[in-house]
């Protein structure tokens, strides 16, 4: 139930005004035209608001999807783009039914923080050409476009749009601090439009808008091209799933409200793309830009996203002439203010205090989000996080030489120059604590392999995890001792570890008299004393007799 309808309605209207040029632009960039962008913002936004699993998320067309869809438009035309969106919707619904979203909950906090920070940087870079009054085209990346705008405009050309953008930016930032309940972004945009008209400033405006919504139809579907569109459809679905789930997580972080329902987010996005395609709209997903504006404008329920769709519908049907006068520089100021407020400096400082590695993950994710795309950024952030986690786990693993000489506590290690034959009749116990993995096997098993005792007992009750590399390294240590006529006994092997040992043939490497399942080192020591009372001297002397 909505308890703050006024705030939600104003937030939705603010999102609509700010996202309107984005919807138009992304519709054109996808190859379907401006009207397809508007249809997507209206239909997908409303469907996802009702059926989605994040009550503050706003859905619409995005640049990353336009990049995937434009080549489809070049090859298959508008029917191909619409069919691709339809297939992506079906895939997203299937992902929701399969519960794929639970894997997104594994996303580390530094990756989410880096995504938010990088997305804010992307928004700022996208607005720089508008702030400077540059209308150059042809650059493939946002950074390249921003750099070209910075170096390709004159002071005279940039003065008016920059002044309007900065004024709107200051009003939005200052107003949000002084009176958060007042819709300063909307007021600032209206004021900028009035000033631009009265002063006759040479600023680019939104311009003419297409009117009306098309009737729903599936006549565009051509079964023959479906196999050719599947790779692009899966790409669009993956991008929609990742960006919508990341945006939902970002919305949780920015709003401080309850967690989203990931499977419902995917279902809502799937249904939105299915229905939007039928209306002739371009594929859409939850976007951090629109969601950020929504939250920062005071939204508290799904009503704000519905209000966004209703406001855009009103613009298309009734108020298009009024919107045409809004300067793009004013909208750029709103978006930059939103990006600044999205950046959580407190979270970044907390990560930096927590661990150097955590802030590196956030920085890497943010940088790749700006330079490449979200999928690459998340993959890189997850990979670095996994490496850091593996390093942290590996540091906890250790091996202890706890007993020697038939169970007598070992007081101190023997001198380095002690002949190996001095321990020929001894029994020694090594205890492995922690994971026996590829990252720890060599370090943990090195002292076990180098032991000169006649009977080596490896206590494995505290081994937390194993992999094939660790188990095979243990097998190599067993083989080394057997070559020197020593015995190896394994103590405290857990059932699931014993299964892995058996599957990789390690138990077969043990001599028949060594395969008794010893529960404790004491059990293994008694067994060794009874069955190996006079073990042969292993020929391991490394120093020549004097």
Short mmCIF file of C-alpha atoms in Angstrom, two decimals:
data_model
loop_
_atom_site.label_atom_id
_atom_site.label_comp_id
_atom_site.label_asym_id
_atom_site.label_seq_id
_atom_site.Cartn_x
_atom_site.Cartn_y
_atom_site.Cartn_z
CA UNK A 1 0.00 0.00 0.00
CA UNK A 2 1.33 3.45 -0.96
CA UNK A 3 1.62 5.77 2.02
CA UNK A 4 3.25 8.70 0.20
CA UNK A 5 1.38 9.09 -3.12
CA UNK A 6 2.44 12.70 -3.57
CA UNK A 7 6.14 11.86 -3.32
CA UNK A 8 5.75 8.89 -5.62
CA UNK A 9 3.86 10.88 -8.25
CA UNK A 10 6.45 13.66 -8.20
CA UNK A 11 9.31 11.17 -8.34
CA UNK A 12 7.70 9.43 -11.32
CA UNK A 13 7.22 12.74 -13.12
CA UNK A 14 10.85 13.69 -12.44
CA UNK A 15 12.07 10.37 -13.84
CA UNK A 16 9.88 10.82 -16.91
CA UNK A 17 11.25 14.27 -17.68
CA UNK A 18 14.85 13.19 -17.17
CA UNK A 19 14.53 9.84 -18.98
CA UNK A 20 12.50 11.08 -21.92
CA UNK A 21 15.49 12.05 -24.11
CA UNK A 22 17.24 8.81 -23.14
CA UNK A 23 14.25 6.79 -24.28
CA UNK A 24 14.14 8.66 -27.58
CA UNK A 25 17.87 8.35 -28.13
CA UNK A 26 18.12 4.66 -27.28
CA UNK A 27 15.17 3.93 -29.56
CA UNK A 28 17.04 5.55 -32.43
CA UNK A 29 20.31 3.85 -31.47
CA UNK A 30 18.65 0.42 -31.56
CA UNK A 31 17.56 0.91 -35.16
CA UNK A 32 13.81 1.08 -34.49
CA UNK A 33 13.37 4.84 -34.12
CA UNK A 34 12.33 7.28 -31.42
CA UNK A 35 8.79 5.99 -31.11
CA UNK A 36 10.07 2.50 -30.22
CA UNK A 37 12.04 4.04 -27.35
CA UNK A 38 8.96 5.82 -26.03
CA UNK A 39 6.84 2.68 -26.33
CA UNK A 40 9.49 0.75 -24.42
CA UNK A 41 9.62 3.33 -21.63
CA UNK A 42 5.82 3.33 -21.32
CA UNK A 43 4.89 -0.33 -21.72
CA UNK A 44 7.98 -2.05 -20.27
CA UNK A 45 8.11 0.47 -17.44
CA UNK A 46 4.50 -0.21 -16.45
CA UNK A 47 4.63 -4.00 -16.79
CA UNK A 48 7.88 -4.32 -14.83
CA UNK A 49 6.54 -1.97 -12.16
CA UNK A 50 3.53 -4.22 -11.59
CA UNK A 51 5.15 -7.64 -11.99
CA UNK A 52 8.76 -6.93 -10.98
CA UNK A 53 10.44 -7.80 -7.71
CA UNK A 54 11.96 -4.41 -6.87
CA UNK A 55 9.41 -1.78 -5.94
CA UNK A 56 11.71 1.18 -6.67
CA UNK A 57 13.27 -0.04 -9.91
CA UNK A 58 12.39 1.78 -13.13
CA UNK A 59 12.63 -0.04 -16.46
CA UNK A 60 13.36 1.37 -19.89
CA UNK A 61 15.62 1.13 -22.97
CA UNK A 62 19.36 1.35 -22.35
CA UNK A 63 22.52 1.99 -24.30
CA UNK A 64 24.04 -1.42 -23.66
CA UNK A 65 21.03 -3.14 -25.26
CA UNK A 66 21.05 -0.72 -28.18
CA UNK A 67 24.63 -1.76 -28.92
CA UNK A 68 23.51 -5.39 -29.26
CA UNK A 69 20.34 -4.65 -31.21
CA UNK A 70 21.72 -2.24 -33.82
CA UNK A 71 23.61 -4.97 -35.77
CA UNK A 72 20.41 -7.07 -35.69
CA UNK A 73 18.51 -4.14 -37.22
CA UNK A 74 21.12 -3.82 -39.97
CA UNK A 75 20.79 -7.51 -40.93
CA UNK A 76 17.15 -8.38 -40.17
CA UNK A 77 15.46 -4.99 -39.96
CA UNK A 78 12.78 -4.01 -37.46
CA UNK A 79 11.17 -7.50 -37.38
CA UNK A 80 14.51 -8.95 -36.29
CA UNK A 81 14.90 -6.45 -33.44
CA UNK A 82 11.35 -7.06 -32.22
CA UNK A 83 11.75 -10.85 -32.48
CA UNK A 84 15.03 -10.62 -30.58
CA UNK A 85 13.29 -8.76 -27.76
CA UNK A 86 10.47 -11.31 -27.75
CA UNK A 87 12.91 -14.23 -27.51
CA UNK A 88 14.85 -12.45 -24.76
CA UNK A 89 11.60 -12.08 -22.82
CA UNK A 90 10.91 -15.80 -23.09
CA UNK A 91 14.46 -16.60 -21.92
CA UNK A 92 14.11 -14.23 -18.95
CA UNK A 93 10.84 -15.85 -17.87
CA UNK A 94 12.52 -19.26 -18.08
CA UNK A 95 15.43 -17.98 -15.99
CA UNK A 96 12.97 -16.75 -13.37
CA UNK A 97 11.19 -20.10 -13.23
CA UNK A 98 14.55 -21.88 -12.87
CA UNK A 99 15.53 -19.64 -9.95
CA UNK A 100 18.64 -18.24 -11.63
CA UNK A 101 18.54 -15.09 -9.51
CA UNK A 102 19.84 -16.90 -6.44
CA UNK A 103 23.28 -16.89 -8.02
CA UNK A 104 23.15 -13.10 -8.30
CA UNK A 105 22.91 -12.93 -4.49
CA UNK A 106 26.50 -14.15 -4.45
CA UNK A 107 27.62 -10.82 -5.91
CA UNK A 108 30.10 -9.30 -3.45
CA UNK A 109 29.49 -5.87 -1.94
CA UNK A 110 32.64 -4.35 -3.57
CA UNK A 111 31.34 -5.41 -7.01
CA UNK A 112 27.93 -3.80 -6.38
CA UNK A 113 29.58 -0.65 -5.02
CA UNK A 114 31.91 -0.52 -8.01
CA UNK A 115 28.96 -0.98 -10.36
CA UNK A 116 27.11 1.96 -8.80
CA UNK A 117 30.22 4.15 -8.93
CA UNK A 118 31.01 3.16 -12.51
CA UNK A 119 27.42 3.73 -13.59
CA UNK A 120 27.55 7.23 -12.10
CA UNK A 121 30.71 7.91 -14.10
CA UNK A 122 29.02 6.59 -17.26
CA UNK A 123 26.07 8.94 -16.75
CA UNK A 124 28.40 11.91 -16.30
CA UNK A 125 30.42 11.03 -19.40
CA UNK A 126 27.22 10.66 -21.43
CA UNK A 127 26.14 14.19 -20.50
CA UNK A 128 29.40 16.02 -21.22
CA UNK A 129 28.64 16.57 -24.93
CA UNK A 130 25.22 18.02 -24.04
CA UNK A 131 26.72 20.25 -21.35
CA UNK A 132 29.20 21.65 -23.87
CA UNK A 133 26.70 22.01 -26.69
CA UNK A 134 28.48 19.44 -28.83
CA UNK A 135 26.43 17.41 -31.30
CA UNK A 136 29.24 15.39 -32.81
CA UNK A 137 28.59 11.78 -33.65
CA UNK A 138 30.55 8.78 -34.78
CA UNK A 139 32.49 7.90 -31.65
CA UNK A 140 31.83 4.38 -30.42
CA UNK A 141 32.50 4.82 -26.72
CA UNK A 142 31.22 7.21 -24.11
CA UNK A 143 34.72 8.15 -22.98
CA UNK A 144 35.77 8.87 -26.56
CA UNK A 145 32.64 10.95 -27.12
CA UNK A 146 33.26 12.93 -23.93
CA UNK A 147 36.91 13.50 -24.87
CA UNK A 148 35.96 14.63 -28.35
CA UNK A 149 33.41 17.05 -26.92
CA UNK A 150 35.96 18.52 -24.52
CA UNK A 151 38.49 19.14 -27.28
CA UNK A 152 36.15 19.98 -30.15
CA UNK A 153 34.06 22.91 -28.91
CA UNK A 154 34.78 26.59 -28.48
CA UNK A 155 34.14 28.70 -25.41
CA UNK A 156 31.44 30.65 -27.23
CA UNK A 157 29.68 27.47 -28.29
CA UNK A 158 29.84 25.93 -24.80
CA UNK A 159 29.02 29.02 -22.70
CA UNK A 160 25.22 28.94 -22.82
CA UNK A 161 24.61 25.18 -22.46
CA UNK A 162 27.28 24.88 -19.78
CA UNK A 163 25.74 27.76 -17.80
CA UNK A 164 22.28 26.17 -17.93
CA UNK A 165 23.60 22.71 -17.02
CA UNK A 166 25.68 24.01 -14.11
CA UNK A 167 22.78 26.11 -12.81
CA UNK A 168 20.44 23.11 -12.89
CA UNK A 169 23.13 20.95 -11.27
CA UNK A 170 23.64 23.42 -8.41
CA UNK A 171 19.89 23.80 -7.84
CA UNK A 172 19.40 20.02 -7.74
CA UNK A 173 22.30 19.34 -5.37
CA UNK A 174 21.64 22.28 -3.07
CA UNK A 175 17.89 21.76 -3.08
CA UNK A 176 18.20 18.09 -2.18
CA UNK A 177 20.16 19.05 0.92
CA UNK A 178 17.99 21.98 2.00
CA UNK A 179 14.49 20.68 1.16
CA UNK A 180 14.54 17.03 0.06
CA UNK A 181 10.73 16.96 -0.20
CA UNK A 182 10.65 19.61 -2.96
CA UNK A 183 11.01 18.31 -6.58
CA UNK A 184 13.89 20.64 -7.42
CA UNK A 185 14.97 18.70 -10.57
CA UNK A 186 11.53 19.16 -12.13
CA UNK A 187 11.38 22.82 -11.11
CA UNK A 188 14.89 23.44 -12.40
CA UNK A 189 14.07 21.91 -15.80
CA UNK A 190 10.92 24.01 -16.11
CA UNK A 191 12.83 27.15 -15.14
CA UNK A 192 15.57 26.36 -17.65
CA UNK A 193 12.99 25.92 -20.41
CA UNK A 194 11.35 29.27 -19.55
CA UNK A 195 14.68 31.13 -19.41
CA UNK A 196 15.83 29.57 -22.66
CA UNK A 197 12.64 30.67 -24.39
CA UNK A 198 12.57 34.20 -22.97
CA UNK A 199 16.28 34.86 -23.54
CA UNK A 200 16.23 33.12 -26.92
CA UNK A 201 19.33 31.13 -26.01
CA UNK A 202 20.84 29.02 -28.81
CA UNK A 203 20.34 25.69 -27.04
CA UNK A 204 19.40 22.31 -28.44
CA UNK A 205 16.03 21.10 -27.20
CA UNK A 206 14.21 17.79 -27.19
CA UNK A 207 12.42 18.65 -30.41
CA UNK A 208 9.36 17.09 -31.98
CA UNK A 209 7.96 13.88 -30.57
CA UNK A 210 6.02 11.09 -32.29
CA UNK A 211 2.42 10.83 -31.08
CA UNK A 212 0.31 7.85 -30.09
CA UNK A 213 0.98 4.18 -29.37
CA UNK A 214 0.74 1.41 -31.98
CA UNK A 215 -1.66 -1.49 -31.63
CA UNK A 216 -0.20 -4.76 -30.29
CA UNK A 217 0.68 -7.38 -32.90
CA UNK A 218 2.93 -10.40 -33.40
CA UNK A 219 2.92 -10.09 -37.16
CA UNK A 220 6.62 -9.29 -37.15
CA UNK A 221 7.59 -12.83 -36.09
CA UNK A 222 9.29 -14.78 -38.88
CA UNK A 223 10.12 -18.34 -37.77
CA UNK A 224 12.89 -18.69 -40.33
CA UNK A 225 15.12 -16.06 -38.71
CA UNK A 226 14.66 -17.28 -35.13
CA UNK A 227 17.72 -19.60 -35.16
CA UNK A 228 19.87 -16.73 -36.43
CA UNK A 229 18.60 -14.45 -33.67
CA UNK A 230 19.15 -16.84 -30.75
CA UNK A 231 22.76 -15.72 -29.98
CA UNK A 232 21.67 -12.07 -29.88
CA UNK A 233 18.56 -12.98 -27.88
CA UNK A 234 20.61 -14.81 -25.26
CA UNK A 235 22.99 -11.84 -25.10
CA UNK A 236 20.09 -9.43 -24.59
CA UNK A 237 18.57 -11.71 -21.94
CA UNK A 238 21.90 -12.01 -20.10
CA UNK A 239 22.39 -8.25 -20.16
CA UNK A 240 18.81 -7.64 -19.00
CA UNK A 241 19.15 -10.17 -16.20
CA UNK A 242 22.49 -8.88 -15.00
CA UNK A 243 21.68 -5.19 -15.24
CA UNK A 244 18.22 -5.51 -13.72
CA UNK A 245 19.46 -7.63 -10.81
CA UNK A 246 22.43 -5.31 -10.27
CA UNK A 247 20.13 -2.30 -10.40
CA UNK A 248 17.75 -3.94 -7.94
CA UNK A 249 20.68 -4.56 -5.60
CA UNK A 250 21.80 -0.97 -6.09
CA UNK A 251 18.27 0.23 -5.32
CA UNK A 252 18.36 -1.72 -2.06
CA UNK A 253 21.67 -0.08 -1.19
CA UNK A 254 20.59 3.44 -2.15
CA UNK A 255 17.17 3.31 -0.49
CA UNK A 256 18.07 1.27 2.58
CA UNK A 257 14.78 -0.61 2.24
CA UNK A 258 14.09 -4.37 2.16
CA UNK A 259 15.70 -6.80 -0.24
CA UNK A 260 14.29 -7.34 -3.70
CA UNK A 261 12.87 -10.63 -5.00
CA UNK A 262 15.39 -11.65 -7.66
CA UNK A 263 13.25 -14.25 -9.45
CA UNK A 264 10.35 -11.85 -9.58
CA UNK A 265 12.69 -9.18 -10.99
CA UNK A 266 13.59 -11.56 -13.83
CA UNK A 267 9.96 -12.53 -14.38
CA UNK A 268 8.92 -8.89 -14.52
CA UNK A 269 11.66 -8.06 -17.01
CA UNK A 270 10.72 -11.07 -19.14
CA UNK A 271 7.04 -10.17 -19.20
CA UNK A 272 7.93 -6.53 -19.93
CA UNK A 273 9.99 -7.47 -22.98
CA UNK A 274 7.36 -9.91 -24.25
CA UNK A 275 4.59 -7.32 -24.13
CA UNK A 276 6.78 -4.41 -25.27
CA UNK A 277 7.83 -6.30 -28.39
CA UNK A 278 4.17 -6.85 -29.28
CA UNK A 279 3.63 -3.07 -29.10
CA UNK A 280 6.66 -2.38 -31.30
CA UNK A 281 8.99 -1.28 -28.51
CA UNK A 282 12.70 -1.91 -28.15
CA UNK A 283 14.05 -4.33 -25.52
CA UNK A 284 14.28 -2.81 -22.03
CA UNK A 285 15.72 -3.54 -18.61
CA UNK A 286 15.93 -2.02 -15.17
CA UNK A 287 18.33 0.92 -15.36
CA UNK A 288 20.44 2.46 -12.65
CA UNK A 289 19.98 5.95 -14.11
CA UNK A 290 16.18 5.99 -13.94
CA UNK A 291 16.16 4.05 -10.67
CA UNK A 292 18.66 6.44 -9.13
CA UNK A 293 16.57 9.46 -10.08
CA UNK A 294 13.48 7.72 -8.76
CA UNK A 295 15.01 7.00 -5.35
CA UNK A 296 16.73 10.36 -4.99
CA UNK A 297 13.45 12.09 -5.86
CA UNK A 298 11.75 10.52 -2.85
CA UNK A 299 10.02 7.44 -4.31
CA UNK A 300 8.73 4.93 -1.77
CA UNK A 301 6.58 2.46 -3.74
CA UNK A 302 5.78 0.98 -7.17
CA UNK A 303 3.46 3.90 -7.80
CA UNK A 304 6.45 6.04 -8.80
CA UNK A 305 7.41 3.70 -11.67
CA UNK A 306 3.78 3.61 -12.83
CA UNK A 307 3.68 7.39 -12.60
CA UNK A 308 6.77 7.51 -14.79
CA UNK A 309 5.01 5.49 -17.50
CA UNK A 310 1.85 7.57 -17.13
CA UNK A 311 3.80 10.82 -17.42
CA UNK A 312 5.55 9.69 -20.61
CA UNK A 313 2.17 8.59 -22.00
CA UNK A 314 0.74 12.01 -21.20
CA UNK A 315 3.66 13.63 -22.99
CA UNK A 316 3.16 11.45 -26.06
CA UNK A 317 -0.61 11.97 -26.21
CA UNK A 318 -1.15 15.51 -25.00
CA UNK A 319 1.86 17.58 -24.00
CA UNK A 320 4.43 16.94 -26.69
CA UNK A 321 4.60 20.63 -27.75
CA UNK A 322 5.45 21.70 -24.19
CA UNK A 323 8.27 19.18 -23.85
CA UNK A 324 9.89 20.16 -27.13
CA UNK A 325 11.15 23.38 -25.52
CA UNK A 326 13.14 21.67 -22.75
CA UNK A 327 16.88 22.21 -23.37
CA UNK A 328 19.00 19.07 -23.41
CA UNK A 329 21.62 20.86 -21.31
CA UNK A 330 19.09 21.20 -18.47
CA UNK A 331 18.40 17.47 -18.59
CA UNK A 332 22.15 16.86 -18.54
CA UNK A 333 22.38 18.87 -15.34
CA UNK A 334 19.66 16.71 -13.74
CA UNK A 335 21.42 13.50 -14.73
CA UNK A 336 24.82 14.69 -13.51
CA UNK A 337 23.29 15.67 -10.17
CA UNK A 338 21.76 12.22 -9.94
CA UNK A 339 25.11 10.60 -10.72
CA UNK A 340 26.86 12.66 -8.04
CA UNK A 341 24.28 11.63 -5.46
CA UNK A 342 24.49 7.98 -6.52
CA UNK A 343 28.18 7.81 -5.63
CA UNK A 344 28.39 6.53 -2.07
CA UNK A 345 31.67 7.95 -0.74
CA UNK A 346 30.99 6.55 2.72
CA UNK A 347 30.75 3.02 1.31
CA UNK A 348 33.99 3.51 -0.64
CA UNK A 349 35.78 4.78 2.46
CA UNK A 350 34.47 1.82 4.47
CA UNK A 351 35.81 -0.61 1.85
CA UNK A 352 39.17 1.13 1.88
CA UNK A 353 39.36 0.85 5.67
CA UNK A 354 38.27 -2.77 5.56
CA UNK A 355 40.82 -4.09 3.10
CA UNK A 356 43.04 -2.86 0.32
CA UNK A 357 41.79 -5.72 -1.85
CA UNK A 358 38.12 -4.73 -1.37
CA UNK A 359 38.63 -1.19 -2.65
CA UNK A 360 40.70 -2.53 -5.56
CA UNK A 361 37.77 -4.77 -6.57
CA UNK A 362 35.38 -1.80 -6.44
CA UNK A 363 37.78 0.39 -8.44
CA UNK A 364 38.33 -2.32 -11.06
CA UNK A 365 34.58 -2.91 -11.46
CA UNK A 366 33.91 0.81 -11.78
CA UNK A 367 36.70 1.35 -14.31
CA UNK A 368 35.68 -1.53 -16.57
CA UNK A 369 32.03 -0.44 -16.37
CA UNK A 370 33.10 2.90 -17.83
CA UNK A 371 35.61 1.62 -20.36
CA UNK A 372 33.80 -1.51 -21.58
CA UNK A 373 30.45 -2.79 -20.29
CA UNK A 374 28.65 -4.15 -17.25
CA UNK A 375 29.09 -7.84 -18.09
CA UNK A 376 32.86 -7.52 -18.45
CA UNK A 377 33.06 -5.41 -15.31
CA UNK A 378 31.14 -7.89 -13.16
CA UNK A 379 33.13 -10.81 -14.56
CA UNK A 380 36.41 -9.07 -13.77
CA UNK A 381 35.23 -8.01 -10.32
CA UNK A 382 34.05 -11.52 -9.50
CA UNK A 383 37.31 -13.04 -10.73
CA UNK A 384 39.43 -10.70 -8.63
CA UNK A 385 37.17 -11.28 -5.62
CA UNK A 386 37.56 -15.04 -6.04
CA UNK A 387 41.34 -14.71 -6.22
CA UNK A 388 41.41 -12.57 -3.09
CA UNK A 389 39.12 -15.01 -1.28
CA UNK A 390 41.29 -17.93 -2.35
CA UNK A 391 44.38 -16.12 -1.12
CA UNK A 392 42.71 -15.42 2.22
CA UNK A 393 41.61 -19.05 2.57
CA UNK A 394 45.05 -20.32 1.57
CA UNK A 395 46.67 -18.22 4.29
CA UNK A 396 44.59 -20.03 6.94
CA UNK A 397 45.85 -23.47 5.87
CA UNK A 398 48.81 -24.86 7.83
CA UNK A 399 50.57 -28.09 8.64
CA UNK A 400 51.87 -28.93 12.11
CA UNK A 401 54.46 -31.53 13.08
CA UNK A 402 52.82 -32.55 16.34
CA UNK A 403 54.32 -35.91 17.35
CA UNK A 404 57.44 -37.96 16.75
CA UNK A 405 59.17 -41.11 18.02
CA UNK A 406 56.20 -43.35 18.66
CA UNK A 407 53.92 -40.71 20.11
CA UNK A 408 56.39 -38.77 22.28
CA UNK A 409 55.56 -35.05 21.99
CA UNK A 410 58.00 -33.29 19.77
CA UNK A 411 59.75 -30.57 21.80
CA UNK A 412 61.84 -28.95 19.09
CA UNK A 413 62.91 -29.74 15.55
CA UNK A 414 66.13 -31.71 15.15
CA UNK A 415 69.24 -29.84 14.06
CA UNK A 416 69.56 -29.37 10.32
CA UNK A 417 72.77 -31.39 10.20
CA UNK A 418 71.26 -34.46 11.91
CA UNK A 419 71.72 -37.49 9.63
CA UNK A 420 68.41 -38.71 8.17
CA UNK A 421 69.07 -42.20 9.49
CA UNK A 422 68.75 -40.91 13.04
CA UNK A 423 64.97 -40.89 12.64
CA UNK A 424 64.87 -44.15 10.76
CA UNK A 425 62.85 -46.04 13.38
CA UNK A 426 60.63 -43.13 14.42
CA UNK A 427 56.92 -42.51 13.99
CA UNK A 428 55.93 -38.97 13.16
CA UNK A 429 52.54 -37.25 12.93
CA UNK A 430 51.65 -34.27 10.74
CA UNK A 431 48.31 -32.51 11.15
CA UNK A 432 46.84 -30.57 8.22
CA UNK A 433 44.53 -27.69 9.17
CA UNK A 434 42.38 -26.02 6.53
CA UNK A 435 41.87 -26.64 2.81
CA UNK A 436 44.08 -28.98 0.83
CA UNK A 437 43.70 -27.28 -2.55
CA UNK A 438 45.85 -26.44 -5.54
CA UNK A 439 46.83 -23.17 -3.87
CA UNK A 440 47.96 -24.83 -0.62
CA UNK A 441 49.01 -28.39 -1.52
CA UNK A 442 52.69 -27.74 -2.20
CA UNK A 443 53.22 -25.72 0.98
CA UNK A 444 51.27 -28.10 3.21
CA UNK A 445 52.74 -31.34 1.90
CA UNK A 446 56.35 -30.24 1.53
CA UNK A 447 57.32 -31.05 5.16
CA UNK A 448 55.32 -34.29 4.97
CA UNK A 449 57.19 -35.36 1.85
CA UNK A 450 60.57 -34.42 3.32
CA UNK A 451 60.04 -36.33 6.58
CA UNK A 452 62.69 -38.99 7.28
CA UNK A 453 60.60 -41.04 9.70
CA UNK A 454 59.93 -44.71 9.03
CA UNK A 455 56.20 -44.27 9.65
CA UNK A 456 54.49 -41.01 8.64
CA UNK A 457 50.97 -40.42 9.93
CA UNK A 458 48.94 -37.68 8.21
CA UNK A 459 46.09 -36.44 10.39
CA UNK A 460 43.31 -35.16 8.09
CA UNK A 461 40.42 -34.63 10.51
CA UNK A 462 40.82 -30.83 10.23
CA UNK A 463 41.01 -30.72 6.42
CA UNK A 464 38.09 -28.49 5.43
CA UNK A 465 38.13 -28.92 1.65
CA UNK A 466 40.03 -30.78 -1.05
CA UNK A 467 40.41 -30.69 -4.79
CA UNK A 468 42.02 -32.99 -7.33
CA UNK A 469 45.34 -31.14 -7.20
CA UNK A 470 45.60 -31.40 -3.41
CA UNK A 471 44.62 -35.07 -3.36
CA UNK A 472 47.04 -36.00 -6.15
CA UNK A 473 49.81 -34.10 -4.36
CA UNK A 474 49.09 -36.25 -1.29
CA UNK A 475 49.40 -39.31 -3.52
CA UNK A 476 52.80 -38.11 -4.72
CA UNK A 477 53.93 -37.75 -1.09
CA UNK A 478 52.79 -41.32 -0.40
CA UNK A 479 54.71 -42.59 -3.42
CA UNK A 480 57.84 -40.76 -2.30
CA UNK A 481 57.78 -42.45 1.11
CA UNK A 482 57.10 -45.86 -0.41
CA UNK A 483 60.12 -45.50 -2.66
CA UNK A 484 62.20 -45.00 0.49
CA UNK A 485 60.61 -48.04 2.20
CA UNK A 486 58.62 -45.93 4.68
CA UNK A 487 54.97 -46.39 5.64
CA UNK A 488 52.18 -43.79 5.37
CA UNK A 489 49.01 -43.93 7.46
CA UNK A 490 46.05 -41.58 7.02
CA UNK A 491 44.12 -40.61 10.15
CA UNK A 492 40.72 -38.96 10.60
CA UNK A 493 39.75 -38.93 6.92
CA UNK A 494 36.19 -37.69 6.54
CA UNK A 495 33.76 -39.72 4.46
CA UNK A 496 33.45 -37.24 1.58
CA UNK A 497 37.23 -36.80 1.48
CA UNK A 498 37.67 -40.58 1.50
CA UNK A 499 35.35 -40.76 -1.50
CA UNK A 500 37.58 -38.32 -3.39
CA UNK A 501 40.70 -40.22 -2.35
CA UNK A 502 39.18 -43.42 -3.62
CA UNK A 503 37.92 -41.87 -6.87
CA UNK A 504 41.39 -40.52 -7.72
CA UNK A 505 43.11 -43.81 -6.83
CA UNK A 506 45.02 -42.55 -3.79
CA UNK A 507 43.77 -45.32 -1.50
CA UNK A 508 45.05 -47.85 -4.03
CA UNK A 509 48.53 -46.39 -3.67
CA UNK A 510 48.62 -47.34 0.01
CA UNK A 511 50.06 -50.72 0.88
CA UNK A 512 47.42 -53.27 2.01
CA UNK A 513 48.57 -53.02 5.62
CA UNK A 514 48.22 -49.20 5.51
CA UNK A 515 44.55 -49.04 4.46
CA UNK A 516 42.94 -49.40 7.90
CA UNK A 517 40.63 -46.39 8.52
CA UNK A 518 42.29 -44.78 11.54
CA UNK A 519 40.04 -42.43 13.48
CA UNK A 520 42.75 -40.74 15.58
CA UNK A 521 46.54 -40.37 15.49
CA UNK A 522 46.78 -42.46 18.69
CA UNK A 523 44.97 -45.28 16.93
CA UNK A 524 47.40 -45.06 14.01
CA UNK A 525 50.43 -44.94 16.37
CA UNK A 526 49.35 -48.10 18.21
CA UNK A 527 48.80 -49.83 14.89
CA UNK A 528 52.27 -48.81 13.67
CA UNK A 529 53.94 -50.02 16.88
CA UNK A 530 52.19 -53.40 16.54
CA UNK A 531 52.67 -53.97 12.81
CA UNK A 532 55.91 -52.14 12.12
CA UNK A 533 58.01 -52.84 15.26
CA UNK A 534 61.32 -52.86 13.44
CA UNK A 535 60.87 -50.90 10.25
CA UNK A 536 63.74 -50.98 7.80
CA UNK A 537 66.04 -48.04 7.70
CA UNK A 538 65.03 -45.88 4.76
CA UNK A 539 68.04 -45.11 2.59
CA UNK A 540 67.73 -41.35 2.76
CA UNK A 541 71.15 -40.28 4.03
CA UNK A 542 71.93 -36.99 2.34
CA UNK A 543 75.34 -36.35 3.93
CA UNK A 544 78.36 -38.52 3.29
CA UNK A 545 79.81 -40.31 6.36
CA UNK A 546 82.79 -38.59 7.82
#
